[in-house]
Amino acid sequence: MEVISFRTPGLGDQSYLLVHEGRGVLVDPQRDVGRFLDVAAERDVELRLVLETHLHNDYVSGGAQAASRTGAELVLPAAAATAYPYTPAFHLEDIPGGGGLTIRPLHTPGHTPEHTSYLVLVDGEPAAVFSGGSLLVSAAGRPDLLGPERARTLARLQYGSLHRLAALPGEVDLFPTHGEGSFCGTAGVGRHTSTIADEHRDNPLLALPDAETFADELLTEPMPIPAFYAHVGPVNLLGAPAMPDGRPPEIPVEEIPRDARVVDIRPRAVQAAGFLPGSTGVAIGDDFGSWVGWLVPYGEAIVLVAEPGQDVSEALTQLARVGIDDVRGVVRDLGRYASARFELLDLTAFLGRMPGARVLDVRMPSEWRADPLPGAVERFLPDLVSQGLPGRLRGERQVPVVCGSGRRAAIAATILTCHGLHPVVLDGAGAAQVAAALATREGVY
């Protein structure tokens, strides 16, 4: 038996292809199913089963498309009750995989009510478990994505589900879907797979004494929930079409539709030198799709701004993964319309601009607590869109902006210019470096 992992860093997720004696089982595939099916074809693997552990909130599933294209059997948790047909996975009702391979569903509610993990048996012996958003590497799937009203009940259920999985033999390999970088999990440790024995040793959540203590631990300081999660869940319930075909046309800036949002995917140094006023700058990167899904109102049409010759295929793929298909065009030359600007400065130059200025820290609340920047105005990046400009910044002209590297600060800068501000972005360093530098300088901040 071989398990091939497909990691999507920007979403912090993994999909898997299990191969056994020429037969394949695909687990939690994302919408761009070609990358999974190509590997199966290269290895001459006959795809028999497509397994979904739960109705995902963070990406549009490709399970139904993968099953349709290959003739494989689509298996979902029995209680998923999707609008499209599937084979229901009932707790402990084995599913034959052929050639001595058996898939045993384990109902593991908590991340979602219907959540089901899949234990893999080879010739009757447990070998691996696909745990989806239940037991993760040194962590657990979040129980609060379906709203605060159900969060504590789901947290208690998650406690039982983790211990159900932890009761498996120690040598069983653990393959979770969510991992480091995912907003569906509680934490990350840099490893993406594990074993049951390793989780007994390393997972602090398994050491908690009871379900109430466990719920307290998971719910006391929850992470933010990306805005697009509320829309992707229903898409997966009703069923999504296949990935969009073709490329959007290249259009001049004068032909940008009035109802479209402009997203600038150029490098942030290029954006800083001049971008279209009112556009949202998200330089292409692993997390591009997530940030656009979080910052741009869901369902609105999009026009991309790219450099001449810049490949937009990665941007289109990431957008489609989170259900954004309506891309009307690509602008390659802004010309005289690139009138909005911000500054990018290294740490030394940035510190020179700080005396008397209010620094805006756009990191997550958990980052503020871990590495506070005393005196900074704290506003998590997406909240600049949902809540607007912090009152303490109104009336300011020049605003220094920090995050962990400069990426989020640069995105924030394009938003701040809409408020008539002149952002100065710390590039290549973070708030922790600013705090450390200021600690050695008196009277600067």
PDB file of N, CA, C and O in Angstrom, residues 313-344:
ATOM      1  N   SER A 313      -2.642  31.671 -14.709  1.00  0.00           N
ATOM      2  CA  SER A 313      -3.304  30.382 -14.507  1.00  0.00           C
ATOM      3  C   SER A 313      -3.366  29.995 -13.034  1.00  0.00           C
ATOM      4  O   SER A 313      -4.374  29.446 -12.568  1.00  0.00           O
ATOM      5  N   GLU A 314      -2.296  30.255 -12.277  1.00  0.00           N
ATOM      6  CA  GLU A 314      -2.306  29.926 -10.850  1.00  0.00           C
ATOM      7  C   GLU A 314      -3.355  30.739 -10.113  1.00  0.00           C
ATOM      8  O   GLU A 314      -4.059  30.221  -9.234  1.00  0.00           O
ATOM      9  N   ALA A 315      -3.499  32.009 -10.473  1.00  0.00           N
ATOM     10  CA  ALA A 315      -4.524  32.845  -9.852  1.00  0.00           C
ATOM     11  C   ALA A 315      -5.915  32.295 -10.139  1.00  0.00           C
ATOM     12  O   ALA A 315      -6.772  32.209  -9.243  1.00  0.00           O
ATOM     13  N   LEU A 316      -6.170  31.899 -11.372  1.00  0.00           N
ATOM     14  CA  LEU A 316      -7.480  31.368 -11.737  1.00  0.00           C
ATOM     15  C   LEU A 316      -7.770  30.061 -11.002  1.00  0.00           C
ATOM     16  O   LEU A 316      -8.895  29.825 -10.543  1.00  0.00           O
ATOM     17  N   THR A 317      -6.761  29.207 -10.877  1.00  0.00           N
ATOM     18  CA  THR A 317      -6.947  27.942 -10.161  1.00  0.00           C
ATOM     19  C   THR A 317      -7.276  28.179  -8.698  1.00  0.00           C
ATOM     20  O   THR A 317      -8.206  27.571  -8.145  1.00  0.00           O
ATOM     21  N   GLN A 318      -6.510  29.060  -8.055  1.00  0.00           N
ATOM     22  CA  GLN A 318      -6.767  29.321  -6.634  1.00  0.00           C
ATOM     23  C   GLN A 318      -8.141  29.953  -6.414  1.00  0.00           C
ATOM     24  O   GLN A 318      -8.823  29.646  -5.429  1.00  0.00           O
ATOM     25  N   LEU A 319      -8.548  30.832  -7.298  1.00  0.00           N
ATOM     26  CA  LEU A 319      -9.878  31.430  -7.171  1.00  0.00           C
ATOM     27  C   LEU A 319     -10.960  30.363  -7.325  1.00  0.00           C
ATOM     28  O   LEU A 319     -11.938  30.324  -6.566  1.00  0.00           O
ATOM     29  N   ALA A 320     -10.786  29.475  -8.305  1.00  0.00           N
ATOM     30  CA  ALA A 320     -11.786  28.429  -8.522  1.00  0.00           C
ATOM     31  C   ALA A 320     -11.860  27.473  -7.342  1.00  0.00           C
ATOM     32  O   ALA A 320     -12.932  26.949  -7.031  1.00  0.00           O
ATOM     33  N   ARG A 321     -10.744  27.240  -6.663  1.00  0.00           N
ATOM     34  CA  ARG A 321     -10.759  26.350  -5.493  1.00  0.00           C
ATOM     35  C   ARG A 321     -11.689  26.860  -4.404  1.00  0.00           C
ATOM     36  O   ARG A 321     -12.228  26.077  -3.623  1.00  0.00           O
ATOM     37  N   VAL A 322     -11.841  28.174  -4.306  1.00  0.00           N
ATOM     38  CA  VAL A 322     -12.736  28.725  -3.283  1.00  0.00           C
ATOM     39  C   VAL A 322     -14.050  29.204  -3.889  1.00  0.00           C
ATOM     40  O   VAL A 322     -14.795  29.953  -3.272  1.00  0.00           O
ATOM     41  N   GLY A 323     -14.326  28.762  -5.111  1.00  0.00           N
ATOM     42  CA  GLY A 323     -15.631  29.010  -5.707  1.00  0.00           C
ATOM     43  C   GLY A 323     -15.783  30.326  -6.438  1.00  0.00           C
ATOM     44  O   GLY A 323     -16.914  30.754  -6.704  1.00  0.00           O
ATOM     45  N   ILE A 324     -14.689  30.981  -6.789  1.00  0.00           N
ATOM     46  CA  ILE A 324     -14.757  32.252  -7.510  1.00  0.00           C
ATOM     47  C   ILE A 324     -14.463  31.979  -8.977  1.00  0.00           C
ATOM     48  O   ILE A 324     -13.318  31.737  -9.371  1.00  0.00           O
ATOM     49  N   ASP A 325     -15.502  32.000  -9.799  1.00  0.00           N
ATOM     50  CA  ASP A 325     -15.375  31.645 -11.212  1.00  0.00           C
ATOM     51  C   ASP A 325     -15.567  32.826 -12.161  1.00  0.00           C
ATOM     52  O   ASP A 325     -15.169  32.756 -13.327  1.00  0.00           O
ATOM     53  N   ASP A 326     -16.190  33.891 -11.670  1.00  0.00           N
ATOM     54  CA  ASP A 326     -16.570  34.991 -12.558  1.00  0.00           C
ATOM     55  C   ASP A 326     -15.433  35.993 -12.699  1.00  0.00           C
ATOM     56  O   ASP A 326     -15.432  37.066 -12.099  1.00  0.00           O
ATOM     57  N   VAL A 327     -14.425  35.617 -13.494  1.00  0.00           N
ATOM     58  CA  VAL A 327     -13.293  36.502 -13.780  1.00  0.00           C
ATOM     59  C   VAL A 327     -13.511  37.061 -15.180  1.00  0.00           C
ATOM     60  O   VAL A 327     -13.428  36.335 -16.170  1.00  0.00           O
ATOM     61  N   ARG A 328     -13.775  38.353 -15.273  1.00  0.00           N
ATOM     62  CA  ARG A 328     -14.219  38.957 -16.528  1.00  0.00           C
ATOM     63  C   ARG A 328     -13.080  39.308 -17.482  1.00  0.00           C
ATOM     64  O   ARG A 328     -13.303  39.426 -18.678  1.00  0.00           O
ATOM     65  N   GLY A 329     -11.882  39.503 -16.947  1.00  0.00           N
ATOM     66  CA  GLY A 329     -10.802  39.904 -17.836  1.00  0.00           C
ATOM     67  C   GLY A 329      -9.503  40.109 -17.090  1.00  0.00           C
ATOM     68  O   GLY A 329      -9.450  40.056 -15.856  1.00  0.00           O
ATOM     69  N   VAL A 330      -8.448  40.358 -17.882  1.00  0.00           N
ATOM     70  CA  VAL A 330      -7.117  40.617 -17.338  1.00  0.00           C
ATOM     71  C   VAL A 330      -6.594  41.903 -17.962  1.00  0.00           C
ATOM     72  O   VAL A 330      -6.581  42.047 -19.186  1.00  0.00           O
ATOM     73  N   VAL A 331      -6.169  42.839 -17.113  1.00  0.00           N
ATOM     74  CA  VAL A 331      -5.570  44.098 -17.572  1.00  0.00           C
ATOM     75  C   VAL A 331      -4.058  43.972 -17.442  1.00  0.00           C
ATOM     76  O   VAL A 331      -3.555  43.639 -16.368  1.00  0.00           O
ATOM     77  N   ARG A 332      -3.334  44.255 -18.522  1.00  0.00           N
ATOM     78  CA  ARG A 332      -1.880  44.110 -18.527  1.00  0.00           C
ATOM     79  C   ARG A 332      -1.154  45.448 -18.442  1.00  0.00           C
ATOM     80  O   ARG A 332       0.041  45.475 -18.175  1.00  0.00           O
ATOM     81  N   ASP A 333      -1.850  46.541 -18.695  1.00  0.00           N
ATOM     82  CA  ASP A 333      -1.192  47.845 -18.698  1.00  0.00           C
ATOM     83  C   ASP A 333      -2.138  48.880 -18.112  1.00  0.00           C
ATOM     84  O   ASP A 333      -3.181  49.178 -18.693  1.00  0.00           O
ATOM     85  N   LEU A 334      -1.774  49.416 -16.946  1.00  0.00           N
ATOM     86  CA  LEU A 334      -2.606  50.439 -16.309  1.00  0.00           C
ATOM     87  C   LEU A 334      -2.324  51.833 -16.849  1.00  0.00           C
ATOM     88  O   LEU A 334      -3.162  52.732 -16.712  1.00  0.00           O
ATOM     89  N   GLY A 335      -1.134  52.032 -17.414  1.00  0.00           N
ATOM     90  CA  GLY A 335      -0.799  53.334 -17.980  1.00  0.00           C
ATOM     91  C   GLY A 335      -0.957  54.464 -16.972  1.00  0.00           C
ATOM     92  O   GLY A 335      -0.554  54.367 -15.810  1.00  0.00           O
ATOM     93  N   ARG A 336      -1.585  55.534 -17.414  1.00  0.00           N
ATOM     94  CA  ARG A 336      -1.752  56.718 -16.568  1.00  0.00           C
ATOM     95  C   ARG A 336      -2.740  56.508 -15.426  1.00  0.00           C
ATOM     96  O   ARG A 336      -2.854  57.342 -14.524  1.00  0.00           O
ATOM     97  N   TYR A 337      -3.457  55.374 -15.431  1.00  0.00           N
ATOM     98  CA  TYR A 337      -4.449  55.125 -14.381  1.00  0.00           C
ATOM     99  C   TYR A 337      -3.823  54.577 -13.095  1.00  0.00           C
ATOM    100  O   TYR A 337      -4.502  54.464 -12.072  1.00  0.00           O
ATOM    101  N   ALA A 338      -2.537  54.247 -13.128  1.00  0.00           N
ATOM    102  CA  ALA A 338      -1.856  53.708 -11.941  1.00  0.00           C
ATOM    103  C   ALA A 338      -1.423  54.853 -11.033  1.00  0.00           C
ATOM    104  O   ALA A 338      -0.235  55.120 -10.852  1.00  0.00           O
ATOM    105  N   SER A 339      -2.393  55.518 -10.444  1.00  0.00           N
ATOM    106  CA  SER A 339      -2.108  56.751  -9.702  1.00  0.00           C
ATOM    107  C   SER A 339      -2.046  56.570  -8.189  1.00  0.00           C
ATOM    108  O   SER A 339      -1.638  57.483  -7.475  1.00  0.00           O
ATOM    109  N   ALA A 340      -2.460  55.414  -7.677  1.00  0.00           N
ATOM    110  CA  ALA A 340      -2.380  55.164  -6.230  1.00  0.00           C
ATOM    111  C   ALA A 340      -1.029  54.534  -5.904  1.00  0.00           C
ATOM    112  O   ALA A 340      -0.502  53.729  -6.682  1.00  0.00           O
ATOM    113  N   ARG A 341      -0.480  54.876  -4.723  1.00  0.00           N
ATOM    114  CA  ARG A 341       0.851  54.388  -4.372  1.00  0.00           C
ATOM    115  C   ARG A 341       0.972  54.148  -2.865  1.00  0.00           C
ATOM    116  O   ARG A 341       0.209  54.695  -2.087  1.00  0.00           O
ATOM    117  N   PHE A 342       1.952  53.333  -2.517  1.00  0.00           N
ATOM    118  CA  PHE A 342       2.380  53.215  -1.117  1.00  0.00           C
ATOM    119  C   PHE A 342       3.877  52.988  -1.110  1.00  0.00           C
ATOM    120  O   PHE A 342       4.483  52.709  -2.152  1.00  0.00           O
ATOM    121  N   GLU A 343       4.485  53.098   0.072  1.00  0.00           N
ATOM    122  CA  GLU A 343       5.934  52.918   0.196  1.00  0.00           C
ATOM    123  C   GLU A 343       6.261  51.573   0.816  1.00  0.00           C
ATOM    124  O   GLU A 343       5.558  51.096   1.715  1.00  0.00           O
ATOM    125  N   LEU A 344       7.338  50.966   0.336  1.00  0.00           N
ATOM    126  CA  LEU A 344       7.909  49.765   0.937  1.00  0.00           C
ATOM    127  C   LEU A 344       9.278  50.121   1.498  1.00  0.00           C
ATOM    128  O   LEU A 344      10.137  50.624   0.767  1.00  0.00           O
TER     129      LEU A 344
END
